[in-house]
Amino acid sequence: KQEVTQIPAALSVPEGENLVLNCSFTDSAIYNLQWFRQDPGKGLTSLLLIQSSQREQTSGRLNASLDKSSGRSTLYIAASQPGDSATYLCAVRISYNTDKLIFGTGTRLQVFP
Amino acid sequence: GAVVSQHPSWVICKSGTSVKIECRSLDFQATTMFWYRQFPKQSLMLMATSNEGSKATYEQGVEKDKFLINHASLTLSTLTVTSAHPEDSSFYICSAGDYDRGTDTQYFGPGTRLTVL
């Protein structure tokens, strides 16, 4: 059974810092991995999607890497801003044959001015 | 593009009543939609997969007679929480994939907060 874990569970930093959020999954046989952002009481916004054959994806100040063999993904946020404050979730899609996503436990990020 | 809406955004009901939540794909057709539940400070847990024109597939531990799912069209799926109880209070989120755009990304609705008194 695939399990997805994220560390740290919470993070509070001053703005301007570069951040690393970690995601681990127990079964390396995944189809893709996705990072989402969730603001309090809101739905999810997709940030980055990495296919199993890819090593990383970048969008603006965000960079996500994937090491499938070790069951890890990292979301790197450069020059953090207060507007980055949210919960970040990673999710794995376990195979091509299913759209089902298994979500991680989330990292609650607070960036203060 | 690829917008998913949910209605209502929040609902408060008395214990024992039923509540219907709608999930709509506004600018694309979704043969498959997903329903998730999220308890405070916890992650999303998949409840069921909603397939247009057929019965939903429920995850282990989710009561299909309590959480009725209907996917009657390519743009609408509904989740009905029957005989709701306080322990059903949660944040319910739906998602859908827009595979015609050639992307694997799922698009999520804004969620519905259900409070059962």
Coordinates of N, CA and C in Angstrom, one line a residue:
Chain A
K1 N 0.8 -1.2 0.0 CA 0.0 0.0 0.0 C 0.9 1.2 0.0
Q2 N 0.6 2.1 -0.9 CA 1.4 3.4 -1.1 C 1.1 4.3 0.1
E3 N 2.1 4.8 0.7 CA 1.9 5.8 1.8 C 2.9 7.0 1.4
V4 N 2.3 8.2 1.6 CA 3.1 9.4 1.3 C 3.2 10.3 2.6
T5 N 4.4 10.7 2.8 CA 4.7 11.4 4.0 C 5.5 12.7 3.7
Q6 N 5.1 13.8 4.4 CA 5.8 15.0 4.2 C 6.5 15.5 5.4
I7 N 7.6 16.0 5.3 CA 8.3 16.7 6.4 C 9.0 18.0 5.9
P8 N 9.0 19.0 6.8 CA 8.4 19.0 8.1 C 6.9 19.2 8.0
A9 N 6.2 19.0 9.1 CA 4.7 19.2 9.1 C 4.4 20.6 9.1
A10 N 5.3 21.5 9.7 CA 5.0 22.9 9.7 C 6.4 23.6 9.7
L11 N 6.3 24.8 9.1 CA 7.5 25.6 8.9 C 7.2 27.1 9.0
S12 N 8.0 27.8 9.8 CA 7.7 29.2 9.9 C 9.1 29.9 9.7
V13 N 9.1 30.8 8.7 CA 10.4 31.4 8.3 C 10.2 32.9 8.0
P14 N 11.3 33.7 8.1 CA 11.2 35.1 7.6 C 11.3 35.1 6.1
E15 N 10.7 36.1 5.5 CA 10.7 36.2 4.1 C 12.1 36.4 3.5
G16 N 12.3 35.9 2.3 CA 13.6 35.9 1.7 C 14.4 34.6 1.8
E17 N 14.0 33.8 2.7 CA 14.7 32.5 2.8 C 14.4 31.5 1.7
N18 N 15.3 30.7 1.4 CA 15.1 29.6 0.4 C 14.7 28.4 1.2
L19 N 13.6 27.7 0.8 CA 13.0 26.6 1.5 C 13.1 25.3 0.8
V20 N 13.1 24.2 1.6 CA 13.0 22.9 1.0 C 11.9 22.1 1.7
L21 N 11.0 21.6 1.0 CA 9.9 20.8 1.5 C 10.1 19.4 1.0
N22 N 9.9 18.4 1.8 CA 10.2 17.0 1.5 C 9.0 16.2 1.4
C23 N 9.0 15.3 0.5 CA 7.9 14.3 0.3 C 8.5 12.9 0.1
S24 N 8.0 11.9 0.8 CA 8.5 10.6 0.6 C 7.3 9.6 0.4
F25 N 7.6 8.7 -0.5 CA 6.6 7.7 -0.8 C 7.2 6.3 -0.7
T26 N 6.4 5.3 -0.3 CA 6.9 4.0 0.1 C 7.1 3.1 -1.1
D27 N 6.3 3.3 -2.2 CA 6.4 2.4 -3.3 C 6.9 3.3 -4.5
S28 N 8.0 2.9 -5.0 CA 8.6 3.7 -6.1 C 8.0 3.6 -7.4
A29 N 7.1 2.6 -7.6 CA 6.4 2.4 -8.8 C 5.2 3.4 -9.0
I30 N 5.6 4.6 -9.3 CA 4.6 5.7 -9.5 C 4.5 6.1 -10.9
Y31 N 3.4 6.7 -11.3 CA 3.2 7.2 -12.7 C 3.7 8.7 -12.7
N32 N 3.3 9.5 -11.8 CA 3.8 10.8 -11.6 C 3.6 11.3 -10.2
L33 N 4.1 12.5 -10.0 CA 4.0 13.1 -8.6 C 3.7 14.6 -8.9
Q34 N 2.8 15.1 -8.0 CA 2.3 16.5 -8.2 C 2.4 17.2 -6.9
W35 N 2.8 18.5 -7.0 CA 2.8 19.3 -5.8 C 1.6 20.3 -5.9
F36 N 0.9 20.5 -4.8 CA -0.2 21.4 -4.8 C 0.0 22.4 -3.6
R37 N -0.8 23.5 -3.8 CA -0.9 24.5 -2.7 C -2.3 24.6 -2.3
Q38 N -2.5 24.7 -1.0 CA -3.9 24.8 -0.5 C -3.9 26.0 0.5
D39 N -4.7 27.0 0.2 CA -4.9 28.1 1.2 C -6.0 27.7 2.1
P40 N -6.0 28.3 3.3 CA -6.9 27.9 4.4 C -8.4 27.9 3.9
G41 N -9.1 26.8 4.1 CA -10.5 26.8 3.7 C -10.7 26.8 2.2
K42 N -9.7 26.5 1.5 CA -9.9 26.6 0.0 C -9.5 25.2 -0.6
G43 N -9.7 25.2 -1.9 CA -9.4 24.0 -2.7 C -7.9 24.0 -3.0
L44 N -7.5 23.1 -3.9 CA -6.1 22.9 -4.2 C -5.7 23.6 -5.6
T45 N -4.5 24.1 -5.6 CA -4.0 24.7 -6.9 C -2.7 23.9 -7.2
S46 N -2.7 23.3 -8.4 CA -1.6 22.6 -8.9 C -0.4 23.5 -9.1
L47 N 0.8 23.1 -8.6 CA 2.0 23.9 -8.8 C 2.9 23.3 -9.8
L48 N 3.2 22.0 -9.6 CA 4.1 21.3 -10.5 C 3.8 19.9 -10.6
L49 N 3.9 19.3 -11.8 CA 3.7 17.9 -12.0 C 5.0 17.3 -12.6
I50 N 5.5 16.2 -12.0 CA 6.7 15.5 -12.5 C 6.3 14.1 -13.0
Q51 N 6.5 13.8 -14.2 CA 6.3 12.5 -14.7 C 7.4 11.5 -14.1
S52 N 7.1 10.3 -14.1 CA 8.0 9.3 -13.4 C 9.4 9.3 -14.2
S53 N 9.4 9.6 -15.5 CA 10.6 9.6 -16.2 C 11.4 10.9 -16.1
Q54 N 10.9 11.9 -15.4 CA 11.5 13.2 -15.3 C 12.3 13.3 -14.0
R55 N 13.2 14.2 -13.9 CA 14.0 14.4 -12.7 C 13.5 15.7 -12.0
E56 N 13.1 16.7 -12.7 CA 12.7 17.9 -12.1 C 11.8 18.7 -13.0
Q57 N 11.1 19.7 -12.3 CA 10.3 20.6 -13.1 C 10.4 22.0 -12.4
T58 N 10.3 23.0 -13.1 CA 10.5 24.4 -12.6 C 9.4 25.3 -13.1
S59 N 9.0 26.1 -12.1 CA 8.0 27.2 -12.5 C 8.3 28.4 -11.6
G60 N 8.8 29.4 -12.2 CA 9.1 30.6 -11.4 C 10.1 30.3 -10.3
R61 N 9.7 30.7 -9.1 CA 10.6 30.4 -7.9 C 10.5 29.0 -7.4
L62 N 9.7 28.2 -8.0 CA 9.5 26.8 -7.5 C 10.3 25.8 -8.4
N63 N 10.9 24.9 -7.7 CA 11.6 23.8 -8.4 C 11.3 22.5 -7.7
A64 N 10.8 21.5 -8.4 CA 10.5 20.2 -7.8 C 11.4 19.2 -8.4
S65 N 12.0 18.4 -7.6 CA 12.8 17.3 -8.1 C 12.2 15.9 -7.7
L66 N 12.5 14.9 -8.4 CA 12.0 13.6 -8.2 C 13.1 12.5 -8.3
D67 N 13.2 11.8 -7.2 CA 14.2 10.6 -7.2 C 13.3 9.4 -6.9
K68 N 12.8 8.8 -8.0 CA 11.8 7.7 -7.9 C 12.4 6.5 -7.2
S69 N 13.6 6.2 -7.5 CA 14.2 5.0 -6.9 C 14.3 5.1 -5.4
S70 N 14.5 6.2 -4.9 CA 14.6 6.4 -3.4 C 13.3 6.8 -2.8
G71 N 12.3 7.0 -3.6 CA 11.0 7.4 -3.1 C 10.9 8.8 -2.5
R72 N 11.5 9.7 -3.2 CA 11.6 11.1 -2.6 C 11.3 12.1 -3.7
S73 N 10.7 13.2 -3.2 CA 10.6 14.4 -4.0 C 10.8 15.6 -3.1
T74 N 11.4 16.7 -3.7 CA 11.7 17.9 -3.0 C 11.1 19.1 -3.7
L75 N 10.4 19.9 -3.0 CA 10.0 21.2 -3.5 C 10.8 22.3 -2.9
Y76 N 11.5 23.0 -3.8 CA 12.4 24.1 -3.4 C 11.7 25.4 -3.8
I77 N 11.6 26.3 -2.8 CA 11.0 27.6 -3.0 C 12.1 28.6 -2.7
A78 N 12.4 29.4 -3.8 CA 13.4 30.4 -3.7 C 12.8 31.7 -3.2
A79 N 13.6 32.4 -2.4 CA 13.3 33.8 -2.0 C 11.8 33.9 -1.5
S80 N 11.5 33.2 -0.5 CA 10.1 33.0 0.0 C 9.5 34.4 0.3
Q81 N 8.2 34.5 0.1 CA 7.4 35.7 0.3 C 6.2 35.4 1.2
P82 N 5.7 36.4 1.9 CA 4.5 36.1 2.8 C 3.4 35.5 2.0
G83 N 3.3 35.8 0.7 CA 2.2 35.3 -0.1 C 2.4 33.8 -0.4
D84 N 3.5 33.2 0.0 CA 3.7 31.8 -0.2 C 3.1 31.0 1.0
S85 N 2.7 31.7 2.0 CA 2.1 31.1 3.2 C 0.9 30.3 2.8
A86 N 0.9 29.0 3.1 CA -0.1 28.0 2.7 C 0.3 26.7 3.1
T87 N -0.6 25.7 2.8 CA -0.2 24.3 3.1 C 0.2 23.7 1.7
Y88 N 1.3 23.0 1.7 CA 1.8 22.4 0.5 C 1.6 20.9 0.6
L89 N 1.0 20.3 -0.4 CA 0.7 18.9 -0.5 C 1.4 18.3 -1.7
C90 N 1.9 17.1 -1.5 CA 2.4 16.3 -2.6 C 1.4 15.2 -2.8
A91 N 1.3 14.7 -4.0 CA 0.4 13.6 -4.3 C 1.0 12.7 -5.4
V92 N 0.9 11.4 -5.2 CA 1.4 10.5 -6.3 C 0.3 9.8 -7.0
R93 N 0.4 9.7 -8.3 CA -0.5 8.9 -9.0 C 0.2 7.6 -9.2
I94 N -0.5 6.5 -8.8 CA 0.2 5.2 -8.7 C 0.4 4.5 -10.0
S95 N -0.4 4.7 -11.0 CA -0.2 4.1 -12.3 C -0.9 4.8 -13.4
Y96 N -0.6 4.4 -14.6 CA -1.2 5.0 -15.8 C -2.7 4.6 -15.9
N97 N -3.0 3.5 -15.3 CA -4.4 2.9 -15.4 C -5.4 3.5 -14.5
T98 N -4.9 4.3 -13.6 CA -5.8 5.0 -12.7 C -5.5 6.4 -12.5
D99 N -6.5 7.3 -12.3 CA -6.3 8.7 -12.0 C -6.2 8.9 -10.5
K100 N -6.3 7.9 -9.7 CA -6.3 8.1 -8.3 C -5.0 8.7 -7.8
L101 N -5.1 9.7 -6.9 CA -4.0 10.3 -6.3 C -3.9 9.9 -4.8
I102 N -2.7 9.7 -4.3 CA -2.5 9.4 -2.9 C -1.8 10.7 -2.3
F103 N -2.4 11.3 -1.4 CA -1.9 12.6 -0.9 C -1.0 12.4 0.3
G104 N 0.0 13.3 0.4 CA 0.8 13.3 1.6 C 0.2 14.1 2.7
T105 N 0.8 14.1 3.8 CA 0.3 14.7 5.1 C 0.3 16.2 5.1
G106 N 1.1 16.8 4.2 CA 1.1 18.3 4.0 C 2.2 19.0 4.9
T107 N 2.6 20.1 4.4 CA 3.5 21.0 5.2 C 2.9 22.3 5.2
R108 N 2.6 22.8 6.5 CA 2.0 24.2 6.6 C 3.1 25.2 6.7
L109 N 3.2 26.1 5.8 CA 4.2 27.0 5.7 C 3.7 28.4 6.0
Q110 N 4.5 29.1 6.9 CA 4.2 30.5 7.2 C 5.4 31.3 6.9
V111 N 5.3 32.3 6.1 CA 6.4 33.2 5.8 C 6.1 34.6 6.4
F112 N 6.8 35.0 7.3 CA 6.5 36.3 7.9 C 7.4 37.4 7.4
P113 N 6.8 38.6 7.4 CA 7.6 39.8 6.8 C 8.8 40.1 7.7
Chain B
G1 N -8.9 28.4 -18.1 CA -9.6 27.2 -18.4 C -9.5 26.2 -17.3
A2 N -10.2 25.0 -17.5 CA -10.1 23.9 -16.6 C -10.5 24.3 -15.2
V3 N -11.7 24.8 -15.1 CA -12.3 25.3 -13.8 C -13.3 24.3 -13.3
V4 N -13.1 24.0 -12.0 CA -14.1 23.1 -11.4 C -14.8 23.9 -10.2
S5 N -16.1 23.8 -10.2 CA -16.8 24.6 -9.2 C -17.5 23.6 -8.3
Q6 N -17.8 24.0 -7.1 CA -18.6 23.2 -6.1 C -19.7 24.1 -5.5
H7 N -20.8 23.5 -5.2 CA -21.9 24.2 -4.6 C -22.6 23.3 -3.7
P8 N -22.9 23.7 -2.4 CA -22.6 25.1 -1.9 C -21.1 25.1 -1.4
S9 N -20.7 26.3 -1.1 CA -19.3 26.4 -0.5 C -19.3 26.0 0.9
W10 N -20.4 26.2 1.6 CA -20.5 25.8 3.0 C -22.0 25.5 3.3
V11 N -22.2 24.6 4.2 CA -23.6 24.2 4.6 C -23.6 23.7 6.0
I12 N -24.6 24.2 6.7 CA -24.8 23.7 8.1 C -26.2 23.0 8.1
C13 N -26.2 21.8 8.7 CA -27.4 21.1 8.8 C -27.6 20.4 10.1
K14 N -28.8 20.0 10.4 CA -29.1 19.3 11.6 C -28.8 17.8 11.4
S15 N -28.5 17.2 12.5 CA -28.2 15.7 12.5 C -29.4 15.0 12.0
G16 N -29.2 14.0 11.1 CA -30.2 13.2 10.5 C -30.7 13.7 9.2
T17 N -30.4 14.8 8.8 CA -30.8 15.3 7.4 C -29.8 14.9 6.4
S18 N -30.2 15.1 5.1 CA -29.3 14.7 4.0 C -28.8 16.0 3.3
V19 N -27.6 16.0 2.8 CA -27.0 17.2 2.2 C -26.5 16.8 0.8
K20 N -26.8 17.5 -0.2 CA -26.2 17.3 -1.5 C -25.2 18.3 -1.9
I21 N -24.1 17.9 -2.4 CA -23.0 18.7 -2.8 C -22.8 18.5 -4.3
E22 N -22.7 19.6 -5.1 CA -22.5 19.5 -6.5 C -21.1 19.8 -6.9
C23 N -20.6 19.1 -7.9 CA -19.3 19.4 -8.5 C -19.4 19.5 -10.0
R24 N -19.0 20.6 -10.5 CA -19.2 20.9 -11.9 C -17.8 21.2 -12.6
S25 N -17.6 20.6 -13.8 CA -16.5 21.1 -14.6 C -17.1 22.1 -15.6
L26 N -16.6 23.3 -15.5 CA -17.2 24.5 -16.2 C -16.9 24.6 -17.7
D27 N -15.7 24.2 -18.0 CA -15.3 24.4 -19.4 C -14.6 23.2 -20.0
F28 N -14.9 22.0 -19.5 CA -14.4 20.8 -20.1 C -15.3 19.7 -19.6
Q29 N -15.2 18.6 -20.3 CA -16.0 17.4 -20.0 C -15.1 16.4 -19.2
A30 N -15.7 15.9 -18.1 CA -15.0 15.0 -17.2 C -15.7 13.7 -17.1
T31 N -15.2 12.7 -17.7 CA -15.8 11.3 -17.6 C -15.5 10.8 -16.2
T32 N -14.5 11.3 -15.5 CA -14.2 10.8 -14.2 C -14.0 12.0 -13.2
M33 N -14.6 11.9 -12.1 CA -14.4 12.9 -11.0 C -14.1 12.2 -9.8
F34 N -13.5 12.9 -8.9 CA -13.1 12.3 -7.6 C -13.6 13.1 -6.4
W35 N -14.0 12.4 -5.4 CA -14.4 13.0 -4.2 C -13.5 12.7 -3.0
Y36 N -13.0 13.8 -2.4 CA -12.1 13.7 -1.2 C -12.8 14.3 0.0
R37 N -12.3 13.8 1.2 CA -12.7 14.4 2.4 C -11.4 14.8 3.2
Q38 N -11.5 16.0 3.8 CA -10.4 16.5 4.5 C -10.8 17.0 5.9
F39 N -10.3 16.3 7.0 CA -10.5 16.7 8.3 C -9.5 17.8 8.7
P40 N -9.9 18.6 9.7 CA -9.0 19.7 10.1 C -7.5 19.3 10.3
K41 N -6.7 20.0 9.6 CA -5.2 19.8 9.7 C -4.8 18.4 9.3
Q42 N -5.6 17.8 8.5 CA -5.2 16.5 7.9 C -5.2 16.6 6.4
S43 N -4.6 15.6 5.8 CA -4.5 15.6 4.3 C -5.9 15.1 3.7
L44 N -5.9 15.2 2.4 CA -7.1 14.7 1.6 C -7.1 13.2 1.6
M45 N -8.3 12.7 1.8 CA -8.5 11.2 1.7 C -9.5 11.0 0.6
L46 N -9.1 10.2 -0.3 CA -10.0 9.8 -1.4 C -11.2 9.0 -0.9
M47 N -12.4 9.4 -1.2 CA -13.6 8.7 -0.8 C -14.1 7.8 -1.9
A48 N -14.1 8.3 -3.1 CA -14.7 7.6 -4.2 C -14.4 8.2 -5.5
T49 N -14.4 7.3 -6.5 CA -14.2 7.8 -7.9 C -15.6 7.7 -8.6
S50 N -15.9 8.8 -9.2 CA -17.2 9.0 -9.8 C -17.1 8.8 -11.3
N51 N -17.8 7.9 -11.9 CA -17.7 7.6 -13.4 C -19.0 8.0 -14.0
E52 N -18.9 8.8 -15.1 CA -20.1 9.2 -15.8 C -20.9 8.0 -16.4
G53 N -22.1 7.9 -16.0 CA -23.0 6.8 -16.6 C -22.8 5.5 -15.9
S54 N -22.0 5.4 -14.9 CA -21.9 4.1 -14.2 C -21.8 4.3 -12.7
K55 N -21.7 3.2 -12.0 CA -21.7 3.3 -10.5 C -20.3 3.8 -10.1
A56 N -20.3 4.5 -8.9 CA -19.1 5.0 -8.4 C -18.3 3.9 -7.7
T57 N -17.0 4.1 -7.7 CA -16.1 3.1 -7.0 C -15.7 3.8 -5.7
Y58 N -16.0 3.1 -4.6 CA -15.7 3.6 -3.3 C -14.4 3.0 -2.7
E59 N -13.7 3.9 -1.9 CA -12.5 3.4 -1.2 C -12.9 2.6 0.0
Q60 N -12.0 1.8 0.4 CA -12.2 0.9 1.5 C -12.6 1.7 2.8
G61 N -13.6 1.3 3.4 CA -14.0 2.0 4.7 C -15.0 3.1 4.4
V62 N -15.3 3.5 3.2 CA -16.3 4.5 2.9 C -17.7 3.8 2.6
E63 N -18.7 4.2 3.4 CA -20.0 3.6 3.2 C -20.7 4.1 2.0
K64 N -20.9 3.3 1.0 CA -21.6 3.7 -0.2 C -23.0 4.1 0.0
D65 N -23.7 3.5 1.0 CA -25.1 3.8 1.2 C -25.2 5.2 2.0
K66 N -24.2 5.6 2.6 CA -24.2 6.9 3.3 C -23.8 8.0 2.4
F67 N -22.8 7.8 1.5 CA -22.3 8.8 0.6 C -22.7 8.4 -0.8
L68 N -23.8 8.9 -1.2 CA -24.4 8.6 -2.5 C -23.8 9.5 -3.6
I69 N -23.2 8.9 -4.6 CA -22.6 9.6 -5.7 C -23.4 9.4 -7.0
N70 N -23.7 10.5 -7.7 CA -24.3 10.4 -9.0 C -23.5 11.2 -10.0
H71 N -23.2 10.6 -11.1 CA -22.4 11.3 -12.2 C -23.3 11.2 -13.4
A72 N -24.3 12.0 -13.5 CA -25.3 11.9 -14.5 C -24.9 12.5 -15.9
S73 N -23.9 13.4 -15.9 CA -23.5 14.0 -17.1 C -22.0 14.2 -17.1
L74 N -21.5 14.6 -18.2 CA -20.0 14.8 -18.3 C -19.5 16.0 -17.6
T75 N -20.4 16.8 -17.0 CA -19.9 18.0 -16.3 C -20.4 18.1 -14.9
L76 N -21.1 17.1 -14.4 CA -21.7 17.2 -13.1 C -21.7 15.9 -12.4
S77 N -21.1 16.0 -11.1 CA -21.2 14.9 -10.2 C -21.7 15.4 -8.9
T78 N -22.6 14.6 -8.2 CA -23.1 15.0 -7.0 C -22.8 14.0 -5.9
L79 N -22.5 14.5 -4.7 CA -22.3 13.7 -3.5 C -23.4 14.0 -2.5
T80 N -24.2 13.1 -2.1 CA -25.2 13.3 -1.1 C -24.8 12.5 0.2
V81 N -24.7 13.3 1.2 CA -24.4 12.7 2.5 C -25.8 12.5 3.2
T82 N -26.1 11.2 3.3 CA -27.4 10.8 3.9 C -27.4 10.7 5.4
S83 N -28.5 11.1 6.0 CA -28.6 11.0 7.5 C -27.3 11.4 8.1
A84 N -26.9 12.7 7.9 CA -25.6 13.2 8.3 C -25.6 13.3 9.9
H85 N -24.4 13.0 10.4 CA -24.1 13.1 11.8 C -22.9 14.0 12.0
P86 N -22.8 14.5 13.3 CA -21.6 15.4 13.5 C -20.3 14.9 13.1
E87 N -20.1 13.6 13.1 CA -18.8 13.1 12.7 C -18.6 13.2 11.2
D88 N -19.6 13.5 10.4 CA -19.5 13.7 9.0 C -19.1 15.1 8.7
S89 N -19.0 16.0 9.7 CA -18.5 17.3 9.5 C -17.1 17.3 9.0
S90 N -16.9 18.0 7.8 CA -15.6 17.9 7.2 C -15.6 18.8 6.0
F91 N -14.5 18.9 5.3 CA -14.3 19.7 4.1 C -14.3 18.7 3.0
Y92 N -15.2 18.8 2.1 CA -15.4 17.9 0.9 C -14.9 18.6 -0.3
I93 N -14.0 17.9 -1.0 CA -13.4 18.5 -2.3 C -13.5 17.5 -3.4
C94 N -13.9 18.0 -4.6 CA -13.9 17.2 -5.7 C -12.8 17.6 -6.7
S95 N -12.5 16.7 -7.6 CA -11.5 17.0 -8.7 C -11.9 16.3 -9.9
A96 N -11.4 16.8 -11.0 CA -11.6 16.2 -12.3 C -10.4 16.4 -13.2
G97 N -10.2 15.5 -14.1 CA -9.1 15.6 -15.0 C -9.6 16.1 -16.4
D98 N -8.8 17.0 -17.0 CA -9.2 17.5 -18.3 C -8.2 16.9 -19.3
Y99 N -8.5 15.6 -19.6 CA -7.5 14.9 -20.4 C -7.5 15.2 -21.9
D100 N -8.6 16.0 -22.3 CA -8.6 16.4 -23.7 C -7.5 17.4 -24.0
R101 N -7.0 18.1 -22.9 CA -5.9 19.0 -23.1 C -4.6 18.4 -23.1
G102 N -4.6 17.1 -23.0 CA -3.3 16.4 -23.0 C -2.5 16.5 -21.8
T103 N -3.1 16.8 -20.7 CA -2.4 16.9 -19.4 C -2.8 15.9 -18.4
D104 N -2.0 15.5 -17.5 CA -2.3 14.6 -16.4 C -2.8 15.3 -15.2
T105 N -2.8 16.6 -15.3 CA -3.2 17.4 -14.0 C -4.7 17.2 -13.7
Q106 N -5.0 17.0 -12.5 CA -6.3 17.1 -12.0 C -6.6 18.5 -11.5
Y107 N -7.8 18.9 -11.7 CA -8.3 20.3 -11.3 C -9.3 20.1 -10.2
F108 N -9.0 20.9 -9.1 CA -9.8 20.7 -7.9 C -10.8 21.8 -7.7
G109 N -11.9 21.5 -7.2 CA -12.9 22.5 -6.8 C -12.5 23.2 -5.6
P110 N -13.2 24.3 -5.2 CA -12.8 25.1 -4.0 C -13.2 24.4 -2.7
G111 N -14.0 23.3 -2.8 CA -14.4 22.7 -1.5 C -15.7 23.1 -1.0
T112 N -16.3 22.2 -0.2 CA -17.5 22.5 0.5 C -17.3 22.1 2.0
R113 N -17.6 23.1 2.8 CA -17.4 22.8 4.3 C -18.8 22.4 4.8
L114 N -18.9 21.2 5.3 CA -20.1 20.7 5.9 C -20.0 20.7 7.4
T115 N -21.0 21.3 8.1 CA -21.0 21.3 9.5 C -22.4 20.7 9.9
V116 N -22.3 19.6 10.7 CA -23.6 18.9 11.1 C -23.7 19.1 12.6
L117 N -24.8 19.7 12.9 CA -25.1 20.1 14.3 C -25.7 18.9 15.1

